[in-house]
Amino acid sequence: MSFAIPQALLTYGWDEGLEQEFAQYREQGLVPARVAAVDRGRCDAVTENGVVRADTAPVTTADPAAGPCTGDWAALRTREHPALTALLPRRTAIVRSSAARDSRGQVLAANIDTVAITVALAGNGRAVSLGRIERLLALAWESGARPVIVLTKADESADPAAAEAEVAQAAPGVDVVSCSALTGDGVDIVTAVLTGTVVLLGVSGAGKSTLANALLGADVLATGAVRDQDGKGRHTTVRRELLPLPAGGVLIDTPGLRGVGLFDAADGIQQTFTDVEELAAECRFGDCAHDSEPGCAVLAAVERGELPQRRLDSYRRLLRENEWAASRGDARLRAERAGRYKEISRSLRQKYKVDGKKR
């Protein structure tokens, strides 16, 4: 039996590939849905017949990274008590390191096509942090989506073009655009480069919600002022929410990120620092640490002024952090295995004790 692709879900990214993956669930009488927002064990699920409030308990696991997240595609049981019964495999996902000691990852958004790294341009005492941009780029590249850097609040910058050029040096191969959501300048360019399912990432005060409203064409999301003394804003977005864009595609706005820890992001770091990686391939030694080794092409580029020392320092810092996060993950896996072995041993001891009494 064949089914027509649900037209109402095309706007949200449904395609033939997803339809094929979902075939097994249709046979069970389930319907496709995209998770628009998750909170307190329930979610808003977009279906071809509208938004349904559904229970997420059936797909919630001990690992938060495997649980439902904004952007997920799911199989929805309708009837009297709607609930998600299965999640379709994610094509892409933004995962950051959790602050918890268990070292599990936290999924910020799933099945995204474009990551818009939102950065407020210098003004009112603010300064663009290239190191933070590189960190977010590593996160974005690792997700499998395409990163774009959007410099907001261009109306407060003395020279937006110069800022674009500076940021572009820290983001090889990435589109860098600037705009002012308040005046509307550059918003059309931003709209053109953000395609498919778009997620906005950035710190509080970066102007994400204001930019989102400009892209949505209406004041859908709350916005807040930035403190003059430190350029920081408060969290006006309190949950990740998926909204359709007028020009096609969907938008996920996220709460401001106070800190972004990398989680298994080795490939993302390599992609972020392609210039350093290309130089490293020319080093005399294959295991060169780019510290003081003879014949180091990376250090030679720094001495010639071709590679900023700041960028090399950022590269080293992110590599160290990622290695540390990976070691935490290995320790967690070892602990989980040890826990399983202890449980088996405990069960065997109990069995032997019972058998002994029987004798």
Short mmCIF file of C-alpha atoms in Angstrom, two decimals:
data_model
loop_
_atom_site.label_atom_id
_atom_site.label_comp_id
_atom_site.label_asym_id
_atom_site.label_seq_id
_atom_site.Cartn_x
_atom_site.Cartn_y
_atom_site.Cartn_z
CA MET A 1 0.00 0.00 0.00
CA SER A 2 1.39 3.45 -0.94
CA PHE A 3 0.75 6.76 0.73
CA ALA A 4 0.96 10.28 -0.65
CA ILE A 5 3.54 12.52 0.97
CA PRO A 6 1.71 14.74 3.52
CA GLN A 7 1.76 18.16 1.84
CA ALA A 8 1.31 20.08 5.08
CA LEU A 9 4.63 18.69 6.34
CA LEU A 10 6.64 19.67 3.25
CA THR A 11 7.15 23.13 4.73
CA TYR A 12 8.71 21.49 7.78
CA GLY A 13 11.17 19.45 5.71
CA TRP A 14 9.33 16.18 5.05
CA ASP A 15 10.63 14.40 1.94
CA GLU A 16 10.58 11.05 0.14
CA GLY A 17 13.48 9.71 2.16
CA LEU A 18 11.63 10.34 5.41
CA GLU A 19 8.48 8.86 3.90
CA GLN A 20 10.34 5.62 3.14
CA GLU A 21 11.79 5.48 6.66
CA PHE A 22 8.33 6.02 8.09
CA ALA A 23 6.62 3.26 6.09
CA GLN A 24 6.93 0.70 8.89
CA TYR A 25 5.14 3.04 11.30
CA ARG A 26 2.28 3.78 8.93
CA GLU A 27 1.52 0.07 8.92
CA GLN A 28 1.04 0.37 12.69
CA GLY A 29 -1.48 3.18 12.30
CA LEU A 30 0.94 5.91 13.43
CA VAL A 31 1.32 9.34 11.80
CA PRO A 32 4.46 11.39 11.10
CA ALA A 33 5.15 14.47 13.23
CA ARG A 34 7.96 16.95 13.78
CA VAL A 35 8.82 17.99 17.32
CA ALA A 36 8.40 21.76 17.57
CA ALA A 37 9.14 22.19 21.28
CA VAL A 38 9.74 19.97 24.33
CA ASP A 39 8.99 20.75 27.96
CA ARG A 40 8.32 18.73 31.12
CA GLY A 41 7.65 15.35 29.58
CA ARG A 42 5.43 16.63 26.78
CA CYS A 43 5.94 18.24 23.41
CA ASP A 44 4.26 20.20 20.65
CA ALA A 45 4.24 17.92 17.60
CA VAL A 46 3.45 19.28 14.13
CA THR A 47 1.33 16.88 12.04
CA GLU A 48 -0.39 17.19 8.68
CA ASN A 49 -3.56 18.09 10.61
CA GLY A 50 -2.03 20.70 12.90
CA VAL A 51 -0.14 20.85 16.18
CA VAL A 52 -0.76 18.11 18.74
CA ARG A 53 0.25 18.14 22.40
CA ALA A 54 1.83 14.74 23.00
CA ASP A 55 3.44 12.68 25.73
CA THR A 56 7.17 11.98 25.28
CA ALA A 57 7.54 9.26 27.94
CA PRO A 58 7.64 6.35 25.45
CA VAL A 59 10.77 7.78 23.74
CA THR A 60 12.50 9.19 26.83
CA THR A 61 15.65 7.32 27.85
CA ALA A 62 18.31 7.51 30.55
CA ASP A 63 20.60 9.17 28.00
CA PRO A 64 19.29 12.71 27.43
CA ALA A 65 21.05 12.88 24.06
CA ALA A 66 18.83 10.06 22.78
CA GLY A 67 15.58 11.62 23.97
CA PRO A 68 13.21 13.83 21.94
CA CYS A 69 14.50 17.24 20.90
CA THR A 70 13.24 20.17 18.87
CA GLY A 71 13.60 19.24 15.20
CA ASP A 72 13.19 15.50 15.64
CA TRP A 73 10.90 13.56 13.31
CA ALA A 74 8.74 11.08 15.17
CA ALA A 75 6.02 8.47 14.90
CA LEU A 76 2.94 9.78 16.72
CA ARG A 77 0.14 7.74 18.23
CA THR A 78 -3.04 9.80 18.06
CA ARG A 79 -6.29 8.63 19.66
CA GLU A 80 -7.31 9.70 23.15
CA HIS A 81 -3.82 10.17 24.64
CA PRO A 82 -1.38 11.30 21.89
CA ALA A 83 2.21 10.17 22.42
CA LEU A 84 5.48 9.85 20.55
CA THR A 85 6.25 6.14 20.14
CA ALA A 86 9.47 6.29 18.09
CA LEU A 87 12.02 8.80 16.79
CA LEU A 88 13.32 8.60 13.23
CA PRO A 89 17.13 8.51 12.85
CA ARG A 90 18.61 12.01 12.97
CA ARG A 91 20.33 13.26 9.85
CA THR A 92 22.15 16.01 11.73
CA ALA A 93 22.28 17.14 15.36
CA ILE A 94 23.96 19.88 17.35
CA VAL A 95 25.41 18.25 20.45
CA ARG A 96 27.30 20.03 23.18
CA SER A 97 28.92 18.66 26.31
CA SER A 98 26.63 18.49 29.31
CA ALA A 99 27.59 20.28 32.50
CA ALA A 100 26.71 17.13 34.45
CA ARG A 101 29.46 14.87 35.72
CA ASP A 102 28.16 11.92 33.71
CA SER A 103 29.73 13.48 30.58
CA ARG A 104 26.71 12.80 28.40
CA GLY A 105 26.00 15.08 25.47
CA GLN A 106 23.08 17.49 25.22
CA VAL A 107 21.27 17.82 21.90
CA LEU A 108 20.36 21.43 21.14
CA ALA A 109 18.54 20.81 17.85
CA ALA A 110 18.04 17.92 15.42
CA ASN A 111 17.71 17.54 11.66
CA ILE A 112 18.98 21.04 10.92
CA ASP A 113 20.32 22.17 7.53
CA THR A 114 21.87 25.53 8.42
CA VAL A 115 23.43 26.74 11.66
CA ALA A 116 23.28 30.54 11.91
CA ILE A 117 25.98 31.57 14.39
CA THR A 118 24.66 34.89 15.59
CA VAL A 119 27.21 37.44 16.79
CA ALA A 120 26.61 41.05 17.80
CA LEU A 121 28.98 43.49 16.13
CA ALA A 122 31.21 45.71 18.23
CA GLY A 123 29.42 48.69 19.72
CA ASN A 124 28.59 50.15 23.12
CA GLY A 125 31.71 48.58 24.56
CA ARG A 126 31.15 45.15 22.97
CA ALA A 127 33.93 43.32 21.17
CA VAL A 128 33.62 40.40 18.78
CA SER A 129 35.15 37.26 20.29
CA LEU A 130 36.83 35.31 17.50
CA GLY A 131 37.58 32.48 19.91
CA ARG A 132 33.89 32.07 20.71
CA ILE A 133 33.06 32.09 17.00
CA GLU A 134 35.61 29.32 16.39
CA ARG A 135 34.12 27.28 19.24
CA LEU A 136 30.60 27.60 17.81
CA LEU A 137 31.90 26.80 14.34
CA ALA A 138 33.41 23.55 15.62
CA LEU A 139 30.05 22.70 17.15
CA ALA A 140 28.25 23.56 13.91
CA TRP A 141 30.58 21.68 11.57
CA GLU A 142 30.43 18.60 13.80
CA SER A 143 26.63 18.61 13.56
CA GLY A 144 26.75 17.85 9.83
CA ALA A 145 24.87 21.05 8.95
CA ARG A 146 26.18 24.08 7.06
CA PRO A 147 27.34 26.98 9.25
CA VAL A 148 26.74 30.63 8.41
CA ILE A 149 27.93 33.53 10.55
CA VAL A 150 25.40 36.33 10.93
CA LEU A 151 26.78 39.56 12.38
CA THR A 152 23.87 41.42 13.95
CA LYS A 153 23.41 45.01 15.13
CA ALA A 154 25.30 46.39 12.13
CA ASP A 155 23.68 49.77 12.81
CA GLU A 156 25.80 50.02 15.98
CA SER A 157 29.08 49.25 14.23
CA ALA A 158 31.35 51.91 12.77
CA ASP A 159 32.57 49.60 9.99
CA PRO A 160 30.54 46.42 9.41
CA ALA A 161 32.54 45.54 6.27
CA ALA A 162 35.81 45.53 8.22
CA ALA A 163 34.20 43.36 10.88
CA GLU A 164 33.04 40.89 8.23
CA ALA A 165 36.59 40.67 6.88
CA GLU A 166 38.04 40.08 10.35
CA VAL A 167 35.56 37.33 11.16
CA ALA A 168 36.03 35.72 7.73
CA GLN A 169 39.71 35.15 8.56
CA ALA A 170 38.61 33.05 11.55
CA ALA A 171 36.03 31.16 9.48
CA PRO A 172 37.55 29.78 6.26
CA GLY A 173 34.95 28.42 3.87
CA VAL A 174 32.01 29.93 5.79
CA ASP A 175 29.60 32.61 4.56
CA VAL A 176 29.78 35.74 6.74
CA VAL A 177 26.98 38.30 6.44
CA SER A 178 25.97 41.32 8.50
CA CYS A 179 22.61 42.94 9.06
CA SER A 180 20.55 45.19 11.28
CA ALA A 181 17.24 43.63 12.24
CA LEU A 182 16.06 47.01 13.57
CA THR A 183 16.64 48.94 10.34
CA GLY A 184 16.17 45.99 7.99
CA ASP A 185 19.53 46.51 6.28
CA GLY A 186 21.00 43.20 5.11
CA VAL A 187 18.07 41.07 6.28
CA ASP A 188 17.30 40.10 2.69
CA ILE A 189 20.84 38.79 2.28
CA VAL A 190 20.58 36.82 5.51
CA THR A 191 17.27 35.35 4.35
CA ALA A 192 18.88 34.23 1.10
CA VAL A 193 21.77 32.33 2.74
CA LEU A 194 19.69 30.60 5.44
CA THR A 195 18.00 27.58 3.89
CA GLY A 196 16.05 24.53 5.05
CA THR A 197 15.77 24.05 8.79
CA VAL A 198 17.72 26.91 10.36
CA VAL A 199 18.87 27.10 13.97
CA LEU A 200 20.10 30.31 15.58
CA LEU A 201 23.02 29.88 17.99
CA GLY A 202 24.69 32.57 20.04
CA VAL A 203 25.17 34.06 23.47
CA SER A 204 22.53 36.11 25.27
CA GLY A 205 22.39 39.61 23.85
CA ALA A 206 23.52 38.57 20.37
CA GLY A 207 20.18 39.65 18.93
CA LYS A 208 18.90 36.17 18.00
CA SER A 209 15.26 36.81 18.88
CA THR A 210 15.25 40.20 17.15
CA LEU A 211 16.77 38.60 14.06
CA ALA A 212 14.28 35.74 14.28
CA ASN A 213 11.37 38.19 14.31
CA ALA A 214 12.80 39.93 11.24
CA LEU A 215 13.08 36.59 9.42
CA LEU A 216 9.59 35.54 10.53
CA GLY A 217 8.13 38.87 9.47
CA ALA A 218 6.36 39.40 12.80
CA ASP A 219 7.13 39.98 16.48
CA VAL A 220 6.63 36.34 17.43
CA LEU A 221 9.47 36.07 19.95
CA ALA A 222 10.13 38.23 23.00
CA THR A 223 13.21 40.45 22.94
CA GLY A 224 15.16 42.15 25.68
CA ALA A 225 17.64 44.98 26.09
CA VAL A 226 21.38 44.43 26.50
CA ARG A 227 23.16 45.76 29.60
CA ASP A 228 25.42 48.66 28.73
CA GLN A 229 28.08 47.76 31.31
CA ASP A 230 28.99 44.35 29.89
CA GLY A 231 27.04 43.97 26.64
CA LYS A 232 25.19 40.91 27.96
CA GLY A 233 21.50 40.22 27.65
CA ARG A 234 19.01 38.15 29.55
CA HIS A 235 17.43 34.94 28.27
CA THR A 236 14.32 36.15 26.45
CA THR A 237 14.03 32.78 24.68
CA VAL A 238 13.37 30.16 27.36
CA ARG A 239 12.95 27.07 25.16
CA ARG A 240 13.89 25.82 21.72
CA GLU A 241 10.96 26.26 19.37
CA LEU A 242 10.45 25.45 15.69
CA LEU A 243 8.56 27.99 13.55
CA PRO A 244 7.80 28.10 9.79
CA LEU A 245 9.50 30.86 7.76
CA PRO A 246 7.51 32.92 5.22
CA ALA A 247 10.06 32.28 2.46
CA GLY A 248 10.14 28.53 3.10
CA GLY A 249 11.89 26.34 5.59
CA VAL A 250 11.66 26.53 9.37
CA LEU A 251 13.49 28.35 12.12
CA ILE A 252 14.63 27.13 15.55
CA ASP A 253 15.45 29.86 18.03
CA THR A 254 17.47 28.76 21.04
CA PRO A 255 18.10 30.27 24.49
CA GLY A 256 21.35 32.21 24.77
CA LEU A 257 24.34 29.98 25.45
CA ARG A 258 26.32 30.97 28.54
CA GLY A 259 28.87 28.27 27.83
CA VAL A 260 29.43 25.77 25.05
CA GLY A 261 31.44 22.66 25.83
CA LEU A 262 32.58 20.53 22.92
CA PHE A 263 31.41 16.93 22.75
CA ASP A 264 33.31 14.53 20.48
CA ALA A 265 33.99 17.35 18.00
CA ALA A 266 37.34 16.33 16.47
CA ASP A 267 36.03 16.55 12.89
CA GLY A 268 34.38 19.90 13.62
CA ILE A 269 37.65 21.32 14.95
CA GLN A 270 39.52 20.12 11.87
CA GLN A 271 36.95 21.76 9.60
CA THR A 272 37.05 24.99 11.60
CA PHE A 273 40.83 25.18 11.39
CA THR A 274 41.41 23.95 7.84
CA ASP A 275 44.20 26.52 7.44
CA VAL A 276 46.08 25.11 10.44
CA GLU A 277 45.44 21.53 9.33
CA GLU A 278 46.80 22.23 5.85
CA LEU A 279 49.95 23.74 7.33
CA ALA A 280 50.30 20.82 9.75
CA ALA A 281 50.42 18.41 6.80
CA GLU A 282 53.71 20.08 5.80
CA CYS A 283 55.40 19.64 9.19
CA ARG A 284 58.56 17.52 9.29
CA PHE A 285 57.13 15.16 11.89
CA GLY A 286 53.74 13.51 11.59
CA ASP A 287 53.06 13.85 15.31
CA CYS A 288 54.17 17.49 15.49
CA ALA A 289 52.53 19.33 18.39
CA HIS A 290 53.31 22.73 16.84
CA ASP A 291 55.07 23.78 20.01
CA SER A 292 58.84 23.89 19.49
CA GLU A 293 59.55 21.05 17.07
CA PRO A 294 62.06 21.68 14.26
CA GLY A 295 60.57 21.86 10.81
CA CYS A 296 57.10 22.87 12.08
CA ALA A 297 55.25 24.51 9.20
CA VAL A 298 52.59 25.89 11.55
CA LEU A 299 55.09 27.78 13.73
CA ALA A 300 56.87 29.02 10.62
CA ALA A 301 53.59 30.46 9.33
CA VAL A 302 53.08 32.24 12.66
CA GLU A 303 56.59 33.71 12.48
CA ARG A 304 55.94 34.96 8.94
CA GLY A 305 52.70 36.58 10.06
CA GLU A 306 50.60 34.33 7.83
CA LEU A 307 48.82 32.65 10.75
CA PRO A 308 47.79 34.67 13.83
CA GLN A 309 49.20 33.37 17.11
CA ARG A 310 45.70 33.85 18.57
CA ARG A 311 44.28 31.36 16.08
CA LEU A 312 46.92 28.73 16.87
CA ASP A 313 46.25 29.20 20.60
CA SER A 314 42.51 28.75 19.99
CA TYR A 315 43.17 25.59 17.95
CA ARG A 316 45.29 24.10 20.74
CA ARG A 317 42.75 25.05 23.40
CA LEU A 318 39.82 23.40 21.61
CA LEU A 319 41.85 20.26 20.88
CA ARG A 320 42.79 19.94 24.57
CA GLU A 321 39.20 20.46 25.65
CA ASN A 322 37.87 17.92 23.18
CA GLU A 323 40.46 15.34 24.25
CA TRP A 324 39.50 15.89 27.88
CA ALA A 325 35.79 15.50 27.05
CA ALA A 326 36.56 12.28 25.18
CA SER A 327 38.46 10.92 28.18
CA ARG A 328 35.44 11.66 30.39
CA GLY A 329 33.28 9.73 27.95
CA ASP A 330 35.66 6.77 28.02
CA ALA A 331 35.60 6.83 31.81
CA ARG A 332 31.78 6.83 31.77
CA LEU A 333 31.70 3.86 29.42
CA ARG A 334 34.15 1.98 31.60
CA ALA A 335 32.02 2.77 34.66
CA GLU A 336 28.87 1.57 32.90
CA ARG A 337 30.55 -1.68 31.88
CA ALA A 338 31.87 -2.16 35.42
CA GLY A 339 28.35 -1.56 36.75
CA ARG A 340 26.90 -4.20 34.45
CA TYR A 341 29.57 -6.71 35.48
CA LYS A 342 28.88 -6.01 39.16
CA GLU A 343 25.15 -6.55 38.57
CA ILE A 344 25.84 -9.87 36.83
CA SER A 345 28.18 -10.95 39.61
CA ARG A 346 25.61 -9.99 42.23
CA SER A 347 22.93 -12.00 40.44
CA LEU A 348 25.22 -15.03 40.16
CA ARG A 349 26.14 -14.85 43.84
CA GLN A 350 22.47 -14.71 44.74
CA LYS A 351 21.77 -17.68 42.46
CA TYR A 352 24.58 -19.73 43.99
CA LYS A 353 23.35 -18.89 47.48
CA VAL A 354 19.82 -20.06 46.62
CA ASP A 355 21.14 -23.22 44.95
CA GLY A 356 23.31 -23.93 47.99
CA LYS A 357 20.31 -23.74 50.30
CA LYS A 358 18.41 -26.16 48.07
CA ARG A 359 21.17 -28.73 48.50
#
